[in-house]
Structure formats: C-alpha cells, structure tokens
C-alpha cells in the first residue's frame, strides 16, 4: 500500500504540491494560534492573575480568534484535498476495473494524504511555533499582554493542530473518491468520464436548510439589538456560503444555460459556456474559495466599522455634559479645580476601573478552563451629580449606585445573566465582591457594559488598583459661559472638548485598538487567497487532457486561452455575485443591531480591494496556468 501510494504521490506531485502548500500554511496558522491559546491559559493560571485583569485578556482574544481560524482552516484544507483528488476519479475507477477492492482504494488514498502531511506538517508547525512569539510586541501595544510577558513554547499546539487537520483531510479525501471506490468497477469507470447532472435530494435539502438558517441568523438583530445580535448576524454569511457551495453546480449550470440562450456568440464563448454547463461541479470548486475570500473580509471590516460608529454615537448621546476634560490621570484633582471655575455649575469625574466579571460558573471537571469564566473589563464610575451622563436606562434606577455594593449592567451584559436585583461576582485588585444589579441600560457599547458608583471606585483605589483612564464632565451655568470656561481651562493646561469631540476621540481610540484584529484578519485573508489560487491552478492542470484533445482536433492556442479566459470571467463574476449576496443579509443585520438602521454597514475601500483581489486571482491565475498547459499541447496534424 505504501509503495503504491508513494508512486502515486510522485506521479501527481504537481497537483499534491498545492495541497501540501495549503497544509503548510494551515499548520502554521493553527499552531501559532494554539500557542497563544496555551499562553493565555498559562497566564490566566499564574499566581498574580487574579489581581491583574489584563491577564485574562490574552486568553479571551486568542480563543475568539481560534474559533474563526479553525473553521476557516478546516474548510480550506478539506476543499483543497477534495479538489486535488476529485479529478482523479477515473484513475480510481481504473484501479477498481483491474481488481482493486474498495478497501484497497481507500487505503491508498489514506496513505497518500498521510505522506503529504508527513512532509508538509513539520514545514508548517515548526515555523508557526517559532513565529508565535514574534507577535508579542503587537499584543503588548494593544494591551492584550502585560509588560514583561514572555511566551513559553510546548509541543501541545503542534499536537492539537495535527489532531484537527489530519482527520479533516482524510475525511475530505475519502468523500471526494467515495463514489469511484464504492461502485462496481464497470459503473465506476463509466461515471468517471463525465460529471453527474443534478444534485442529490439530501444535498438540495441541506442547502435549503442552511440558507433558511442563515437568513434567520441575519434577522436576529431585529429581535435582539446590540453587539450580541450583530455577532449572530455575521454567522449568516458563512452559513449562506456553505449553502451556495452545496447548490453551486445548479447556480453555475443555470448561469451557463442563460449565457448560451442569449443569442449570437463566438466559438470561444460558446465552447466556454458549454464547458461550464457540463462541468459545473468543477467550477463550483473554484467559486467557493473566491466567494469566501470576499465574504470574510467584507463581513469583518463591516462589523469593525459598525462597532466604531455605534460607539461614537452612543458616547455622543450618552455624555450630556456641556464640556469634557478627557484623559486625565489626576481626574479627581482636575474635577475639583474645574468645579471652582466661574461659569461651572457642576464638574465630576468618570473613571475606568480595571476588573474581572464572572460570566460563567467554573467547571469542576475542567479546572484549567476556569479563567474562561472571567471576563476582563472596566467598570465606569457614574458621577453622583445628575445631568452629566445618560446611559439610557431601561430598567431600575441609577440612583441605586449611590449605595455601596451595587452595579448597573448593559442589556447585552445581562443577556443570560442576572436582572435587576440579581448578583454579579466582580474581582477588583484580586479581591472578589458580590454586587447587586440596580439598573439595566442600553448604551453599553459606548459607555461600557458595567457602571458603578463612586464608592466602588474608592474601594478599588484603596486596594491600590490604578484606573485605566478617566475624564471630567462639566455642566455650565449657561451655554454662553462656554467660551470663558474653555479659555480658563486652556490657561490651566487642561485640554477641553464637547460631547461630540469626546465621542470622536473615543472613535479614534477604538479604531486604533483594532490594529490587532486587522493583522489577524489579514493573516486569514492571505491564507484563503493562497488556497483559492491553488484550487484554480489544480483545476486548470486537471484539464490538461481536455485541452490537449481540443488542440489535436483543430482548436488554436488563442481559442483555448480565450475559452479559459471566458470561463475564468464567468467563475469570477459568479464568485463576486455569490460573495456579495451572502454577506448582504449579515451586514443588514449588523446595521440594524448596532446602528438601528436596516442598511448594510460596508467599508467600501475594503470591499473594492477584495473585489480587485478576487478578479486578479480568479482571472490571472487560471489563464497563466493555461498558457503553460496550452504551450505543451500538440496541434492537429495537417492533411
């Protein structure tokens, strides 16, 4: 078995080299991600973690990114191996025809996949493990890890990566060759010559169910507004992409038939459309990764833009003070100085206290995951003076924050948790306290998920906990006093702005904090782009016999390249249409959930850049591969 598998790998090394490259990149991505998850677990379990809320931040960020990275990596690896082995169905059918059993064919496929992993996995996991510490500076700048943090490497991320990738690749490879392996030799050989028309009933039903669930997920923000509803809406894009992948042959076949029915066309266009109609399954394998590339970047950039805009709006509406003195480390002293100025009716400080809030009960069977139950956050203090801050209370009363041991929650933080009168366990400076919920409010994205009174902040200061920032909120005796107060504050060396200016500063800070998520998104996009290009090259290479036959029957090189160009254009346009159609419901949901408007939240620049990338990969890569294939084809002999 191993000798035949090794021979097959040598014969098909050109096609399997692309699969090996995807394995290398996927292994590097998942190993680095796993290393950061493990580092987060170690940091959260360290002796000083309870006193440092930032200690749990790394685990929260790494585990959040790990979910997306694992999903994308497994999907890409599975589709890559399926695409590499599906064109070899005739080869597997011939093996069955000469006496190979189903078990022998499957064993040969398993051996080939394992051989590819034996070479590619070390080339990915080792660099991924070694490059993970290189991100320490970026994470430290984003406040994800504390100063002086150093990563400790271990083999566990490598083992976890292999445990995820190897079974996925084996399953995808077996599924790709299952039909040729399980049919009788004669039937397998007959069916390997052409693609099956139509889709099975189960595949159609699954596609419809996923489409329905995806559209339902996009509608969640209309029922549950806010960040949680918007997060649910983003999943609709991937559900709809999966549905489109299952129904892809029908979509491609329909587009090709519509093209053929339009009327007069040249020979090249007719040949390309007829080929797309007859091999719609093959083209679907090229459309899906391109659509995924567009959808992934568009959804993530849209969510980031929506979060930043919603945070700015909520701060602008929630800060009802006339003036704001932002970013003061000595916020209490500054508030006292401002309050003494003429024209000032009230001046009070609002500070951010680093803390951890228990959001999930610990699991006695998995104590090493206890850190996941604590959410690193900040508690914003609410001034006792009225008319300075309006979080848009929906239940309870903020006046209760004047009592010791109380807290107010945003409605998102309260989902699945305590309501008014319930208890929240908070850890401040390493000390745990039970706080009673006195109010629920709406503007959590701009003002934070947790509000406390000044007494809680004073208790935190007594433990030596340093604030994470603060501002002085100023109410004037009359609107006309603003110029004079601004002048006085400027003379005292205090920066001053109004609510709109303070909201713009919050927006800029939030946009700057998205630097890490941007780097992580770029890593995923680069991985998907390479996988998409590899899939297209594999598809063109698998058509070498077809192109050679057309060349021998009289087609010129120009006609063959024109045919491939038209097919690539059809593939690219379909991928763009599918990608946009799949992300629009998600972005409409994000707009409704974050901004209260059922309009899609789009970063036009990112969308345009992704569209250019899809066109470049979808057209340039296959045409370039076809040029090389056509160059070696033998033309028809002249009479």
PDB file of C-alpha atoms in Angstrom, residues 305-547:
ATOM      1  CA  UNK A 305     -16.837  49.892  11.023  1.00  0.00           C
ATOM      2  CA  UNK A 306     -20.233  49.365  12.638  1.00  0.00           C
ATOM      3  CA  UNK A 307     -18.771  48.934  16.125  1.00  0.00           C
ATOM      4  CA  UNK A 308     -16.681  52.098  15.834  1.00  0.00           C
ATOM      5  CA  UNK A 309     -19.580  54.166  14.512  1.00  0.00           C
ATOM      6  CA  UNK A 310     -22.000  52.814  17.117  1.00  0.00           C
ATOM      7  CA  UNK A 311     -19.545  53.519  19.943  1.00  0.00           C
ATOM      8  CA  UNK A 312     -19.118  57.110  18.775  1.00  0.00           C
ATOM      9  CA  UNK A 313     -22.884  57.614  18.517  1.00  0.00           C
ATOM     10  CA  UNK A 314     -23.575  56.190  21.958  1.00  0.00           C
ATOM     11  CA  UNK A 315     -20.892  58.307  23.600  1.00  0.00           C
ATOM     12  CA  UNK A 316     -22.170  61.419  21.842  1.00  0.00           C
ATOM     13  CA  UNK A 317     -25.713  60.727  23.018  1.00  0.00           C
ATOM     14  CA  UNK A 318     -24.747  59.398  26.436  1.00  0.00           C
ATOM     15  CA  UNK A 319     -22.484  62.248  27.553  1.00  0.00           C
ATOM     16  CA  UNK A 320     -24.944  65.021  28.399  1.00  0.00           C
ATOM     17  CA  UNK A 321     -22.332  67.324  29.945  1.00  0.00           C
ATOM     18  CA  UNK A 322     -21.599  70.626  28.208  1.00  0.00           C
ATOM     19  CA  UNK A 323     -17.826  70.170  28.215  1.00  0.00           C
ATOM     20  CA  UNK A 324     -15.409  67.277  28.756  1.00  0.00           C
ATOM     21  CA  UNK A 325     -11.820  67.319  30.001  1.00  0.00           C
ATOM     22  CA  UNK A 326     -10.546  63.986  28.621  1.00  0.00           C
ATOM     23  CA  UNK A 327      -7.713  61.641  29.514  1.00  0.00           C
ATOM     24  CA  UNK A 328      -6.650  62.937  32.911  1.00  0.00           C
ATOM     25  CA  UNK A 329      -4.595  60.668  35.189  1.00  0.00           C
ATOM     26  CA  UNK A 330      -5.344  63.002  38.119  1.00  0.00           C
ATOM     27  CA  UNK A 331      -9.023  63.072  37.285  1.00  0.00           C
ATOM     28  CA  UNK A 332     -10.255  63.689  40.857  1.00  0.00           C
ATOM     29  CA  UNK A 333      -7.963  66.695  41.400  1.00  0.00           C
ATOM     30  CA  UNK A 334      -8.812  68.020  37.947  1.00  0.00           C
ATOM     31  CA  UNK A 335     -12.537  67.779  38.723  1.00  0.00           C
ATOM     32  CA  UNK A 336     -12.069  69.829  41.890  1.00  0.00           C
ATOM     33  CA  UNK A 337     -10.088  72.508  40.029  1.00  0.00           C
ATOM     34  CA  UNK A 338     -12.691  72.714  37.260  1.00  0.00           C
ATOM     35  CA  UNK A 339     -15.593  72.917  39.689  1.00  0.00           C
ATOM     36  CA  UNK A 340     -14.076  76.035  41.231  1.00  0.00           C
ATOM     37  CA  UNK A 341     -14.042  77.947  37.958  1.00  0.00           C
ATOM     38  CA  UNK A 342     -16.663  80.674  37.343  1.00  0.00           C
ATOM     39  CA  UNK A 343     -19.407  79.626  34.966  1.00  0.00           C
ATOM     40  CA  UNK A 344     -19.223  75.941  36.038  1.00  0.00           C
ATOM     41  CA  UNK A 345     -22.334  74.539  37.710  1.00  0.00           C
ATOM     42  CA  UNK A 346     -21.042  71.006  38.266  1.00  0.00           C
ATOM     43  CA  UNK A 347     -17.861  69.067  37.492  1.00  0.00           C
ATOM     44  CA  UNK A 348     -17.380  65.421  38.316  1.00  0.00           C
ATOM     45  CA  UNK A 349     -15.047  62.631  37.340  1.00  0.00           C
ATOM     46  CA  UNK A 350     -15.901  59.437  35.498  1.00  0.00           C
ATOM     47  CA  UNK A 351     -13.129  56.853  35.722  1.00  0.00           C
ATOM     48  CA  UNK A 352     -12.481  53.386  34.323  1.00  0.00           C
ATOM     49  CA  UNK A 353     -11.568  50.767  36.922  1.00  0.00           C
ATOM     50  CA  UNK A 354      -9.909  47.552  35.621  1.00  0.00           C
ATOM     51  CA  UNK A 355     -11.781  44.488  36.833  1.00  0.00           C
ATOM     52  CA  UNK A 356     -12.936  40.987  36.016  1.00  0.00           C
ATOM     53  CA  UNK A 357     -16.545  39.842  35.984  1.00  0.00           C
ATOM     54  CA  UNK A 358     -17.620  36.212  36.295  1.00  0.00           C
ATOM     55  CA  UNK A 359     -19.770  35.423  33.268  1.00  0.00           C
ATOM     56  CA  UNK A 360     -19.782  31.628  33.576  1.00  0.00           C
ATOM     57  CA  UNK A 361     -19.680  29.246  36.508  1.00  0.00           C
ATOM     58  CA  UNK A 362     -16.430  27.239  36.838  1.00  0.00           C
ATOM     59  CA  UNK A 363     -16.418  23.616  35.699  1.00  0.00           C
ATOM     60  CA  UNK A 364     -15.238  21.278  38.430  1.00  0.00           C
ATOM     61  CA  UNK A 365     -14.165  18.695  35.855  1.00  0.00           C
ATOM     62  CA  UNK A 366     -12.065  21.190  33.842  1.00  0.00           C
ATOM     63  CA  UNK A 367     -10.458  23.484  36.414  1.00  0.00           C
ATOM     64  CA  UNK A 368      -7.764  24.657  33.989  1.00  0.00           C
ATOM     65  CA  UNK A 369     -10.511  26.428  31.988  1.00  0.00           C
ATOM     66  CA  UNK A 370     -11.766  28.448  34.955  1.00  0.00           C
ATOM     67  CA  UNK A 371     -10.120  31.557  33.533  1.00  0.00           C
ATOM     68  CA  UNK A 372     -12.563  31.489  30.627  1.00  0.00           C
ATOM     69  CA  UNK A 373     -15.373  32.187  33.088  1.00  0.00           C
ATOM     70  CA  UNK A 374     -13.882  35.574  33.998  1.00  0.00           C
ATOM     71  CA  UNK A 375     -14.294  38.429  31.542  1.00  0.00           C
ATOM     72  CA  UNK A 376     -11.637  41.174  31.680  1.00  0.00           C
ATOM     73  CA  UNK A 377     -13.386  44.547  31.522  1.00  0.00           C
ATOM     74  CA  UNK A 378     -13.537  48.008  33.032  1.00  0.00           C
ATOM     75  CA  UNK A 379     -16.091  49.470  35.423  1.00  0.00           C
ATOM     76  CA  UNK A 380     -17.102  53.047  34.600  1.00  0.00           C
ATOM     77  CA  UNK A 381     -17.962  55.219  37.578  1.00  0.00           C
ATOM     78  CA  UNK A 382     -21.120  57.323  37.334  1.00  0.00           C
ATOM     79  CA  UNK A 383     -20.955  60.773  38.951  1.00  0.00           C
ATOM     80  CA  UNK A 384     -23.429  61.403  41.717  1.00  0.00           C
ATOM     81  CA  UNK A 385     -24.413  64.706  40.092  1.00  0.00           C
ATOM     82  CA  UNK A 386     -27.324  64.383  37.683  1.00  0.00           C
ATOM     83  CA  UNK A 387     -27.272  65.638  34.117  1.00  0.00           C
ATOM     84  CA  UNK A 388     -23.747  64.560  33.194  1.00  0.00           C
ATOM     85  CA  UNK A 389     -24.156  61.000  31.910  1.00  0.00           C
ATOM     86  CA  UNK A 390     -27.197  59.295  30.368  1.00  0.00           C
ATOM     87  CA  UNK A 391     -26.727  55.569  29.638  1.00  0.00           C
ATOM     88  CA  UNK A 392     -30.395  55.254  28.562  1.00  0.00           C
ATOM     89  CA  UNK A 393     -31.728  53.226  31.487  1.00  0.00           C
ATOM     90  CA  UNK A 394     -34.335  50.622  30.535  1.00  0.00           C
ATOM     91  CA  UNK A 395     -34.983  49.023  33.931  1.00  0.00           C
ATOM     92  CA  UNK A 396     -34.233  50.004  37.512  1.00  0.00           C
ATOM     93  CA  UNK A 397     -32.715  53.318  38.621  1.00  0.00           C
ATOM     94  CA  UNK A 398     -29.132  54.618  38.521  1.00  0.00           C
ATOM     95  CA  UNK A 399     -29.767  56.345  41.838  1.00  0.00           C
ATOM     96  CA  UNK A 400     -29.151  52.952  43.425  1.00  0.00           C
ATOM     97  CA  UNK A 401     -25.463  53.256  42.528  1.00  0.00           C
ATOM     98  CA  UNK A 402     -25.092  55.676  45.441  1.00  0.00           C
ATOM     99  CA  UNK A 403     -25.364  52.650  47.749  1.00  0.00           C
ATOM    100  CA  UNK A 404     -22.320  50.517  48.390  1.00  0.00           C
ATOM    101  CA  UNK A 405     -22.087  47.108  46.648  1.00  0.00           C
ATOM    102  CA  UNK A 406     -24.204  47.991  43.613  1.00  0.00           C
ATOM    103  CA  UNK A 407     -23.691  47.846  39.851  1.00  0.00           C
ATOM    104  CA  UNK A 408     -25.615  48.573  36.631  1.00  0.00           C
ATOM    105  CA  UNK A 409     -25.385  46.323  33.562  1.00  0.00           C
ATOM    106  CA  UNK A 410     -25.874  46.968  29.899  1.00  0.00           C
ATOM    107  CA  UNK A 411     -28.693  44.896  28.442  1.00  0.00           C
ATOM    108  CA  UNK A 412     -26.163  42.897  26.438  1.00  0.00           C
ATOM    109  CA  UNK A 413     -24.164  42.001  29.545  1.00  0.00           C
ATOM    110  CA  UNK A 414     -27.413  40.966  31.221  1.00  0.00           C
ATOM    111  CA  UNK A 415     -28.411  38.511  28.465  1.00  0.00           C
ATOM    112  CA  UNK A 416     -28.462  35.081  30.087  1.00  0.00           C
ATOM    113  CA  UNK A 417     -27.376  36.657  33.375  1.00  0.00           C
ATOM    114  CA  UNK A 418     -28.894  38.466  36.334  1.00  0.00           C
ATOM    115  CA  UNK A 419     -31.540  41.138  36.038  1.00  0.00           C
ATOM    116  CA  UNK A 420     -32.386  43.959  38.402  1.00  0.00           C
ATOM    117  CA  UNK A 421     -31.932  42.666  41.941  1.00  0.00           C
ATOM    118  CA  UNK A 422     -29.580  39.893  40.864  1.00  0.00           C
ATOM    119  CA  UNK A 423     -25.982  39.387  41.934  1.00  0.00           C
ATOM    120  CA  UNK A 424     -22.758  39.784  39.934  1.00  0.00           C
ATOM    121  CA  UNK A 425     -19.386  38.490  41.144  1.00  0.00           C
ATOM    122  CA  UNK A 426     -16.662  41.054  40.416  1.00  0.00           C
ATOM    123  CA  UNK A 427     -12.920  40.788  41.015  1.00  0.00           C
ATOM    124  CA  UNK A 428     -11.115  44.100  41.641  1.00  0.00           C
ATOM    125  CA  UNK A 429      -7.471  44.149  42.605  1.00  0.00           C
ATOM    126  CA  UNK A 430      -7.549  40.438  43.312  1.00  0.00           C
ATOM    127  CA  UNK A 431     -10.491  40.763  45.722  1.00  0.00           C
ATOM    128  CA  UNK A 432     -13.890  39.320  44.856  1.00  0.00           C
ATOM    129  CA  UNK A 433     -17.123  41.122  45.660  1.00  0.00           C
ATOM    130  CA  UNK A 434     -20.798  40.375  45.093  1.00  0.00           C
ATOM    131  CA  UNK A 435     -22.505  43.428  43.641  1.00  0.00           C
ATOM    132  CA  UNK A 436     -26.262  43.873  43.341  1.00  0.00           C
ATOM    133  CA  UNK A 437     -27.712  44.935  39.985  1.00  0.00           C
ATOM    134  CA  UNK A 438     -29.779  48.115  40.339  1.00  0.00           C
ATOM    135  CA  UNK A 439     -30.341  49.083  36.681  1.00  0.00           C
ATOM    136  CA  UNK A 440     -30.127  47.909  33.068  1.00  0.00           C
ATOM    137  CA  UNK A 441     -29.242  50.322  30.264  1.00  0.00           C
ATOM    138  CA  UNK A 442     -28.731  50.419  26.502  1.00  0.00           C
ATOM    139  CA  UNK A 443     -25.581  52.387  25.671  1.00  0.00           C
ATOM    140  CA  UNK A 444     -23.088  49.720  26.691  1.00  0.00           C
ATOM    141  CA  UNK A 445     -21.041  49.838  23.503  1.00  0.00           C
ATOM    142  CA  UNK A 446     -20.079  53.465  24.072  1.00  0.00           C
ATOM    143  CA  UNK A 447     -20.074  53.713  27.871  1.00  0.00           C
ATOM    144  CA  UNK A 448     -19.113  50.153  28.752  1.00  0.00           C
ATOM    145  CA  UNK A 449     -21.052  47.140  29.952  1.00  0.00           C
ATOM    146  CA  UNK A 450     -20.705  47.898  33.676  1.00  0.00           C
ATOM    147  CA  UNK A 451     -21.412  51.088  35.633  1.00  0.00           C
ATOM    148  CA  UNK A 452     -20.641  51.538  39.330  1.00  0.00           C
ATOM    149  CA  UNK A 453     -20.917  54.291  41.907  1.00  0.00           C
ATOM    150  CA  UNK A 454     -18.087  56.372  43.271  1.00  0.00           C
ATOM    151  CA  UNK A 455     -17.908  54.258  46.443  1.00  0.00           C
ATOM    152  CA  UNK A 456     -16.884  51.166  44.485  1.00  0.00           C
ATOM    153  CA  UNK A 457     -14.194  53.212  42.775  1.00  0.00           C
ATOM    154  CA  UNK A 458     -12.961  54.477  46.136  1.00  0.00           C
ATOM    155  CA  UNK A 459     -12.757  50.910  47.457  1.00  0.00           C
ATOM    156  CA  UNK A 460     -10.766  49.927  44.370  1.00  0.00           C
ATOM    157  CA  UNK A 461      -8.361  52.802  44.915  1.00  0.00           C
ATOM    158  CA  UNK A 462      -7.891  51.634  48.499  1.00  0.00           C
ATOM    159  CA  UNK A 463      -6.605  48.275  47.214  1.00  0.00           C
ATOM    160  CA  UNK A 464      -4.019  50.030  45.066  1.00  0.00           C
ATOM    161  CA  UNK A 465      -5.839  49.434  41.784  1.00  0.00           C
ATOM    162  CA  UNK A 466      -4.872  52.060  39.214  1.00  0.00           C
ATOM    163  CA  UNK A 467      -7.562  53.425  36.939  1.00  0.00           C
ATOM    164  CA  UNK A 468      -7.452  52.733  33.198  1.00  0.00           C
ATOM    165  CA  UNK A 469      -8.390  56.315  32.302  1.00  0.00           C
ATOM    166  CA  UNK A 470     -10.883  58.968  33.152  1.00  0.00           C
ATOM    167  CA  UNK A 471     -12.463  62.273  32.190  1.00  0.00           C
ATOM    168  CA  UNK A 472     -14.025  65.275  33.865  1.00  0.00           C
ATOM    169  CA  UNK A 473     -17.624  66.011  32.890  1.00  0.00           C
ATOM    170  CA  UNK A 474     -18.581  69.680  33.141  1.00  0.00           C
ATOM    171  CA  UNK A 475     -22.022  71.285  33.274  1.00  0.00           C
ATOM    172  CA  UNK A 476     -22.146  75.046  32.745  1.00  0.00           C
ATOM    173  CA  UNK A 477     -24.351  77.606  34.422  1.00  0.00           C
ATOM    174  CA  UNK A 478     -25.391  78.832  30.974  1.00  0.00           C
ATOM    175  CA  UNK A 479     -24.485  77.964  27.372  1.00  0.00           C
ATOM    176  CA  UNK A 480     -22.932  81.373  26.918  1.00  0.00           C
ATOM    177  CA  UNK A 481     -20.320  80.597  29.579  1.00  0.00           C
ATOM    178  CA  UNK A 482     -18.596  78.018  27.351  1.00  0.00           C
ATOM    179  CA  UNK A 483     -16.003  80.366  25.726  1.00  0.00           C
ATOM    180  CA  UNK A 484     -14.881  81.775  29.038  1.00  0.00           C
ATOM    181  CA  UNK A 485     -14.644  78.339  30.689  1.00  0.00           C
ATOM    182  CA  UNK A 486     -12.727  76.972  27.711  1.00  0.00           C
ATOM    183  CA  UNK A 487     -10.265  79.843  27.998  1.00  0.00           C
ATOM    184  CA  UNK A 488      -9.816  79.261  31.730  1.00  0.00           C
ATOM    185  CA  UNK A 489      -9.235  75.539  31.214  1.00  0.00           C
ATOM    186  CA  UNK A 490      -6.753  76.195  28.424  1.00  0.00           C
ATOM    187  CA  UNK A 491      -4.842  78.637  30.624  1.00  0.00           C
ATOM    188  CA  UNK A 492      -4.707  75.966  33.332  1.00  0.00           C
ATOM    189  CA  UNK A 493      -3.169  73.494  30.861  1.00  0.00           C
ATOM    190  CA  UNK A 494      -6.261  71.325  30.604  1.00  0.00           C
ATOM    191  CA  UNK A 495      -7.472  70.100  27.227  1.00  0.00           C
ATOM    192  CA  UNK A 496     -11.197  70.565  26.744  1.00  0.00           C
ATOM    193  CA  UNK A 497     -13.793  69.488  24.203  1.00  0.00           C
ATOM    194  CA  UNK A 498     -17.544  68.994  23.950  1.00  0.00           C
ATOM    195  CA  UNK A 499     -19.516  65.740  23.846  1.00  0.00           C
ATOM    196  CA  UNK A 500     -19.149  65.401  20.073  1.00  0.00           C
ATOM    197  CA  UNK A 501     -15.386  65.947  20.250  1.00  0.00           C
ATOM    198  CA  UNK A 502     -15.062  63.463  23.101  1.00  0.00           C
ATOM    199  CA  UNK A 503     -17.057  60.924  21.067  1.00  0.00           C
ATOM    200  CA  UNK A 504     -14.716  61.464  18.106  1.00  0.00           C
ATOM    201  CA  UNK A 505     -11.734  60.790  20.384  1.00  0.00           C
ATOM    202  CA  UNK A 506     -13.374  57.576  21.555  1.00  0.00           C
ATOM    203  CA  UNK A 507     -13.939  56.607  17.912  1.00  0.00           C
ATOM    204  CA  UNK A 508     -10.297  57.203  17.042  1.00  0.00           C
ATOM    205  CA  UNK A 509      -9.137  55.212  20.059  1.00  0.00           C
ATOM    206  CA  UNK A 510     -11.470  52.335  19.183  1.00  0.00           C
ATOM    207  CA  UNK A 511     -10.223  52.341  15.591  1.00  0.00           C
ATOM    208  CA  UNK A 512      -6.625  52.282  16.829  1.00  0.00           C
ATOM    209  CA  UNK A 513      -7.349  49.322  19.096  1.00  0.00           C
ATOM    210  CA  UNK A 514      -8.488  47.329  16.065  1.00  0.00           C
ATOM    211  CA  UNK A 515      -4.911  47.073  14.810  1.00  0.00           C
ATOM    212  CA  UNK A 516      -4.545  43.564  16.212  1.00  0.00           C
ATOM    213  CA  UNK A 517      -7.797  42.349  14.697  1.00  0.00           C
ATOM    214  CA  UNK A 518      -6.692  43.835  11.369  1.00  0.00           C
ATOM    215  CA  UNK A 519      -3.458  41.837  11.434  1.00  0.00           C
ATOM    216  CA  UNK A 520      -5.309  38.664  12.308  1.00  0.00           C
ATOM    217  CA  UNK A 521      -7.828  39.288   9.535  1.00  0.00           C
ATOM    218  CA  UNK A 522      -5.024  39.860   7.020  1.00  0.00           C
ATOM    219  CA  UNK A 523      -3.462  36.541   8.024  1.00  0.00           C
ATOM    220  CA  UNK A 524      -6.753  34.722   7.392  1.00  0.00           C
ATOM    221  CA  UNK A 525      -7.323  36.542   4.092  1.00  0.00           C
ATOM    222  CA  UNK A 526      -3.817  35.702   2.875  1.00  0.00           C
ATOM    223  CA  UNK A 527      -4.395  32.051   3.750  1.00  0.00           C
ATOM    224  CA  UNK A 528      -7.723  31.930   1.920  1.00  0.00           C
ATOM    225  CA  UNK A 529      -6.246  33.771  -1.080  1.00  0.00           C
ATOM    226  CA  UNK A 530      -3.403  31.275  -1.444  1.00  0.00           C
ATOM    227  CA  UNK A 531      -5.857  28.396  -1.130  1.00  0.00           C
ATOM    228  CA  UNK A 532      -8.117  29.936  -3.791  1.00  0.00           C
ATOM    229  CA  UNK A 533      -5.201  30.402  -6.192  1.00  0.00           C
ATOM    230  CA  UNK A 534      -4.061  26.835  -5.547  1.00  0.00           C
ATOM    231  CA  UNK A 535      -7.545  25.494  -6.270  1.00  0.00           C
ATOM    232  CA  UNK A 536      -7.675  27.327  -9.587  1.00  0.00           C
ATOM    233  CA  UNK A 537      -4.254  26.021 -10.640  1.00  0.00           C
ATOM    234  CA  UNK A 538      -5.306  22.473  -9.763  1.00  0.00           C
ATOM    235  CA  UNK A 539      -8.463  22.806 -11.829  1.00  0.00           C
ATOM    236  CA  UNK A 540      -6.566  24.037 -14.869  1.00  0.00           C
ATOM    237  CA  UNK A 541      -3.959  21.294 -14.540  1.00  0.00           C
ATOM    238  CA  UNK A 542      -6.649  18.643 -14.264  1.00  0.00           C
ATOM    239  CA  UNK A 543      -7.920  19.800 -17.672  1.00  0.00           C
ATOM    240  CA  UNK A 544      -4.627  19.143 -19.467  1.00  0.00           C
ATOM    241  CA  UNK A 545      -6.006  16.082 -21.347  1.00  0.00           C
ATOM    242  CA  UNK A 546      -9.102  18.056 -22.339  1.00  0.00           C
ATOM    243  CA  UNK A 547      -7.051  20.976 -23.655  1.00  0.00           C
TER     244      UNK A 547
END
